[in-house]
Amino acid sequence: MPEAVATVQNTAGHRAPSMTQQEILMSIERNKEIAQRLVKGFSADGDINAALALLREDAVWTVMGHPESFRLSGGMPKEQFIKHITDFRGSTPDGLRMIVTGVTAEGDRVAVEAESTGTLSNGNVLNQVYHFLFEIKNGKIVAAREYIDTAHAMAVFRG
């Protein structure tokens, strides 16, 4: 019996070329691996440069929240995000331990749940929970939405 062929609809509503079930599953698994590599790259024992290379040049990283209550909320183009993550890593002298706790994927969208722990330069401990939603095209991340406990972040960074 021939393998089933599915039509995939992308986020813009356009139909992508038909793919077999096997190709769809392989694509989803590849997207999950890309998303996990990015998140794990933020960890002290991760490769931050390899992680950042997974972002397309026109990628936008958005910290979800209200700018009135959390000034880092909003979208950042790749260059700005690299500065942000470099500054953030500088505030954790011993690095951050980042653990992926869950991954769910459908098509070109991958959701990653993660937790981090690290001591800030002010002596406070950041123990953050994350939900990331990544959009991946042709093996690169084009959009990232980061959901965090903004109240906890504000409290520990204030010192």
PDB file of C-alpha atoms in Angstrom:
ATOM      1  CA  MET A   1       0.000   0.000   0.000  1.00  0.00           C
ATOM      2  CA  PRO A   2       1.467   3.440  -0.906  1.00  0.00           C
ATOM      3  CA  GLU A   3       2.469   5.786   1.916  1.00  0.00           C
ATOM      4  CA  ALA A   4      -0.100   8.469   2.717  1.00  0.00           C
ATOM      5  CA  VAL A   5       0.627  11.948   1.400  1.00  0.00           C
ATOM      6  CA  ALA A   6      -0.414  14.990   3.387  1.00  0.00           C
ATOM      7  CA  THR A   7      -0.773  18.620   2.412  1.00  0.00           C
ATOM      8  CA  VAL A   8       0.851  20.951   4.922  1.00  0.00           C
ATOM      9  CA  GLN A   9      -0.442  24.470   5.451  1.00  0.00           C
ATOM     10  CA  ASN A  10       2.094  27.014   6.718  1.00  0.00           C
ATOM     11  CA  THR A  11       1.375  29.884   9.093  1.00  0.00           C
ATOM     12  CA  ALA A  12       0.718  32.277   6.201  1.00  0.00           C
ATOM     13  CA  GLY A  13      -2.091  30.010   5.008  1.00  0.00           C
ATOM     14  CA  HIS A  14      -0.333  28.912   1.823  1.00  0.00           C
ATOM     15  CA  ARG A  15      -0.182  25.274   0.897  1.00  0.00           C
ATOM     16  CA  ALA A  16       3.283  23.798   0.899  1.00  0.00           C
ATOM     17  CA  PRO A  17       4.234  21.044  -1.517  1.00  0.00           C
ATOM     18  CA  SER A  18       2.804  17.692  -0.497  1.00  0.00           C
ATOM     19  CA  MET A  19       4.951  15.604   1.800  1.00  0.00           C
ATOM     20  CA  THR A  20       4.729  12.003   2.862  1.00  0.00           C
ATOM     21  CA  GLN A  21       3.911  11.219   6.487  1.00  0.00           C
ATOM     22  CA  GLN A  22       7.500  10.078   6.946  1.00  0.00           C
ATOM     23  CA  GLU A  23       8.855  13.388   5.593  1.00  0.00           C
ATOM     24  CA  ILE A  24       6.519  15.355   7.847  1.00  0.00           C
ATOM     25  CA  LEU A  25       7.610  13.378  10.912  1.00  0.00           C
ATOM     26  CA  MET A  26      11.291  13.789  10.018  1.00  0.00           C
ATOM     27  CA  SER A  27      10.808  17.537   9.542  1.00  0.00           C
ATOM     28  CA  ILE A  28       9.057  17.879  12.903  1.00  0.00           C
ATOM     29  CA  GLU A  29      11.786  15.880  14.664  1.00  0.00           C
ATOM     30  CA  ARG A  30      14.463  18.053  13.022  1.00  0.00           C
ATOM     31  CA  ASN A  31      12.644  21.210  14.140  1.00  0.00           C
ATOM     32  CA  LYS A  32      12.417  19.879  17.706  1.00  0.00           C
ATOM     33  CA  GLU A  33      16.161  19.186  17.702  1.00  0.00           C
ATOM     34  CA  ILE A  34      16.936  22.712  16.429  1.00  0.00           C
ATOM     35  CA  ALA A  35      14.786  24.324  19.133  1.00  0.00           C
ATOM     36  CA  GLN A  36      16.322  22.207  21.893  1.00  0.00           C
ATOM     37  CA  ARG A  37      19.870  22.944  20.686  1.00  0.00           C
ATOM     38  CA  LEU A  38      19.116  26.658  20.849  1.00  0.00           C
ATOM     39  CA  VAL A  39      17.748  26.529  24.398  1.00  0.00           C
ATOM     40  CA  LYS A  40      20.512  24.224  25.647  1.00  0.00           C
ATOM     41  CA  GLY A  41      23.052  26.574  24.076  1.00  0.00           C
ATOM     42  CA  PHE A  42      22.058  29.228  26.626  1.00  0.00           C
ATOM     43  CA  SER A  43      23.284  26.984  29.454  1.00  0.00           C
ATOM     44  CA  ALA A  44      26.740  27.559  30.948  1.00  0.00           C
ATOM     45  CA  ASP A  45      27.895  24.267  29.448  1.00  0.00           C
ATOM     46  CA  GLY A  46      26.252  25.001  26.088  1.00  0.00           C
ATOM     47  CA  ASP A  47      27.699  26.501  22.931  1.00  0.00           C
ATOM     48  CA  ILE A  48      26.154  29.965  22.726  1.00  0.00           C
ATOM     49  CA  ASN A  49      27.709  30.746  19.329  1.00  0.00           C
ATOM     50  CA  ALA A  50      26.338  27.554  17.785  1.00  0.00           C
ATOM     51  CA  ALA A  51      22.968  28.334  19.370  1.00  0.00           C
ATOM     52  CA  LEU A  52      22.835  31.864  17.983  1.00  0.00           C
ATOM     53  CA  ALA A  53      23.829  30.552  14.543  1.00  0.00           C
ATOM     54  CA  LEU A  54      20.461  28.718  14.535  1.00  0.00           C
ATOM     55  CA  LEU A  55      18.696  32.093  14.232  1.00  0.00           C
ATOM     56  CA  ARG A  56      18.079  33.373  10.727  1.00  0.00           C
ATOM     57  CA  GLU A  57      19.524  36.846  10.057  1.00  0.00           C
ATOM     58  CA  ASP A  58      16.007  38.334   9.947  1.00  0.00           C
ATOM     59  CA  ALA A  59      14.845  36.470  13.076  1.00  0.00           C
ATOM     60  CA  VAL A  60      12.882  38.337  15.725  1.00  0.00           C
ATOM     61  CA  TRP A  61      13.024  37.352  19.400  1.00  0.00           C
ATOM     62  CA  THR A  62      10.058  38.602  21.432  1.00  0.00           C
ATOM     63  CA  VAL A  63       9.890  38.634  25.209  1.00  0.00           C
ATOM     64  CA  MET A  64       6.199  38.460  25.929  1.00  0.00           C
ATOM     65  CA  GLY A  65       4.916  40.906  28.501  1.00  0.00           C
ATOM     66  CA  HIS A  66       3.794  44.460  28.959  1.00  0.00           C
ATOM     67  CA  PRO A  67       6.591  47.013  28.404  1.00  0.00           C
ATOM     68  CA  GLU A  68       5.021  49.219  31.091  1.00  0.00           C
ATOM     69  CA  SER A  69       5.766  46.585  33.746  1.00  0.00           C
ATOM     70  CA  PHE A  70       8.750  44.764  32.193  1.00  0.00           C
ATOM     71  CA  ARG A  71      11.047  46.967  30.132  1.00  0.00           C
ATOM     72  CA  LEU A  72      12.634  44.044  28.241  1.00  0.00           C
ATOM     73  CA  SER A  73       9.282  43.077  26.707  1.00  0.00           C
ATOM     74  CA  GLY A  74       8.835  43.330  22.981  1.00  0.00           C
ATOM     75  CA  GLY A  75      10.517  42.209  19.794  1.00  0.00           C
ATOM     76  CA  MET A  76      14.257  42.327  19.146  1.00  0.00           C
ATOM     77  CA  PRO A  77      15.943  41.722  15.803  1.00  0.00           C
ATOM     78  CA  LYS A  78      18.780  39.186  15.910  1.00  0.00           C
ATOM     79  CA  GLU A  79      21.561  41.760  16.451  1.00  0.00           C
ATOM     80  CA  GLN A  80      19.715  43.318  19.403  1.00  0.00           C
ATOM     81  CA  PHE A  81      18.911  39.903  20.866  1.00  0.00           C
ATOM     82  CA  ILE A  82      22.594  38.900  20.693  1.00  0.00           C
ATOM     83  CA  LYS A  83      23.489  42.022  22.714  1.00  0.00           C
ATOM     84  CA  HIS A  84      20.664  41.256  25.163  1.00  0.00           C
ATOM     85  CA  ILE A  85      21.746  37.637  25.705  1.00  0.00           C
ATOM     86  CA  THR A  86      25.417  38.671  25.997  1.00  0.00           C
ATOM     87  CA  ASP A  87      24.513  41.244  28.674  1.00  0.00           C
ATOM     88  CA  PHE A  88      22.310  38.691  30.423  1.00  0.00           C
ATOM     89  CA  ARG A  89      25.084  36.086  30.465  1.00  0.00           C
ATOM     90  CA  GLY A  90      27.379  38.746  31.944  1.00  0.00           C
ATOM     91  CA  SER A  91      24.999  39.110  34.890  1.00  0.00           C
ATOM     92  CA  THR A  92      25.482  35.426  35.813  1.00  0.00           C
ATOM     93  CA  PRO A  93      29.233  35.092  36.511  1.00  0.00           C
ATOM     94  CA  ASP A  94      29.074  31.317  37.033  1.00  0.00           C
ATOM     95  CA  GLY A  95      26.638  30.857  34.168  1.00  0.00           C
ATOM     96  CA  LEU A  96      23.112  29.623  34.039  1.00  0.00           C
ATOM     97  CA  ARG A  97      22.081  25.995  34.157  1.00  0.00           C
ATOM     98  CA  MET A  98      19.327  25.535  31.575  1.00  0.00           C
ATOM     99  CA  ILE A  99      17.269  22.337  31.414  1.00  0.00           C
ATOM    100  CA  VAL A 100      14.656  21.495  28.787  1.00  0.00           C
ATOM    101  CA  THR A 101      11.649  19.947  30.541  1.00  0.00           C
ATOM    102  CA  GLY A 102       9.268  19.471  27.615  1.00  0.00           C
ATOM    103  CA  VAL A 103       8.971  19.796  23.849  1.00  0.00           C
ATOM    104  CA  THR A 104       5.882  19.798  21.645  1.00  0.00           C
ATOM    105  CA  ALA A 105       5.896  20.367  17.905  1.00  0.00           C
ATOM    106  CA  GLU A 106       3.518  20.688  15.018  1.00  0.00           C
ATOM    107  CA  GLY A 107       4.753  21.569  11.569  1.00  0.00           C
ATOM    108  CA  ASP A 108       7.126  24.520  11.706  1.00  0.00           C
ATOM    109  CA  ARG A 109       6.189  25.496  15.282  1.00  0.00           C
ATOM    110  CA  VAL A 110       8.003  24.081  18.307  1.00  0.00           C
ATOM    111  CA  ALA A 111       7.118  24.774  21.950  1.00  0.00           C
ATOM    112  CA  VAL A 112       9.876  24.247  24.506  1.00  0.00           C
ATOM    113  CA  GLU A 113       9.425  24.333  28.268  1.00  0.00           C
ATOM    114  CA  ALA A 114      12.588  24.915  30.270  1.00  0.00           C
ATOM    115  CA  GLU A 115      13.929  25.868  33.686  1.00  0.00           C
ATOM    116  CA  SER A 116      17.068  27.737  34.614  1.00  0.00           C
ATOM    117  CA  THR A 117      19.033  28.253  37.792  1.00  0.00           C
ATOM    118  CA  GLY A 118      21.955  30.568  38.347  1.00  0.00           C
ATOM    119  CA  THR A 119      23.393  33.066  40.773  1.00  0.00           C
ATOM    120  CA  LEU A 120      23.383  36.667  39.589  1.00  0.00           C
ATOM    121  CA  SER A 121      26.288  39.049  40.149  1.00  0.00           C
ATOM    122  CA  ASN A 122      24.169  40.736  42.865  1.00  0.00           C
ATOM    123  CA  GLY A 123      24.078  37.420  44.804  1.00  0.00           C
ATOM    124  CA  ASN A 124      20.414  36.643  44.139  1.00  0.00           C
ATOM    125  CA  VAL A 125      19.423  33.301  42.647  1.00  0.00           C
ATOM    126  CA  LEU A 126      17.494  33.294  39.396  1.00  0.00           C
ATOM    127  CA  ASN A 127      15.316  30.210  39.201  1.00  0.00           C
ATOM    128  CA  GLN A 128      13.239  30.908  36.105  1.00  0.00           C
ATOM    129  CA  VAL A 129      10.663  28.903  34.193  1.00  0.00           C
ATOM    130  CA  TYR A 130      10.268  29.451  30.452  1.00  0.00           C
ATOM    131  CA  HIS A 131       7.947  28.662  27.641  1.00  0.00           C
ATOM    132  CA  PHE A 132       9.426  29.322  24.219  1.00  0.00           C
ATOM    133  CA  LEU A 133       7.510  29.137  20.969  1.00  0.00           C
ATOM    134  CA  PHE A 134       9.758  28.908  17.915  1.00  0.00           C
ATOM    135  CA  GLU A 135       8.891  29.149  14.229  1.00  0.00           C
ATOM    136  CA  ILE A 136      11.403  27.335  12.058  1.00  0.00           C
ATOM    137  CA  LYS A 137      11.876  27.594   8.297  1.00  0.00           C
ATOM    138  CA  ASN A 138      14.471  25.648   6.328  1.00  0.00           C
ATOM    139  CA  GLY A 139      16.429  24.666   9.424  1.00  0.00           C
ATOM    140  CA  LYS A 140      16.647  28.151  10.967  1.00  0.00           C
ATOM    141  CA  ILE A 141      14.580  29.920  13.609  1.00  0.00           C
ATOM    142  CA  VAL A 142      12.712  32.907  12.173  1.00  0.00           C
ATOM    143  CA  ALA A 143      10.688  33.870  15.239  1.00  0.00           C
ATOM    144  CA  ALA A 144      10.891  33.190  18.959  1.00  0.00           C
ATOM    145  CA  ARG A 145       8.416  34.113  21.650  1.00  0.00           C
ATOM    146  CA  GLU A 146       9.695  33.850  25.213  1.00  0.00           C
ATOM    147  CA  TYR A 147       7.248  33.626  28.107  1.00  0.00           C
ATOM    148  CA  ILE A 148       8.793  34.023  31.572  1.00  0.00           C
ATOM    149  CA  ASP A 149       7.863  34.925  35.125  1.00  0.00           C
ATOM    150  CA  THR A 150       8.533  38.638  34.755  1.00  0.00           C
ATOM    151  CA  ALA A 151       7.782  39.374  38.440  1.00  0.00           C
ATOM    152  CA  HIS A 152      10.474  36.913  39.531  1.00  0.00           C
ATOM    153  CA  ALA A 153      12.963  38.396  37.046  1.00  0.00           C
ATOM    154  CA  MET A 154      12.309  41.919  38.330  1.00  0.00           C
ATOM    155  CA  ALA A 155      12.654  40.833  41.971  1.00  0.00           C
ATOM    156  CA  VAL A 156      15.978  39.008  41.625  1.00  0.00           C
ATOM    157  CA  PHE A 157      17.629  41.570  39.337  1.00  0.00           C
ATOM    158  CA  ARG A 158      16.745  44.467  41.660  1.00  0.00           C
ATOM    159  CA  GLY A 159      19.022  43.051  44.327  1.00  0.00           C
TER     160      GLY A 159
END
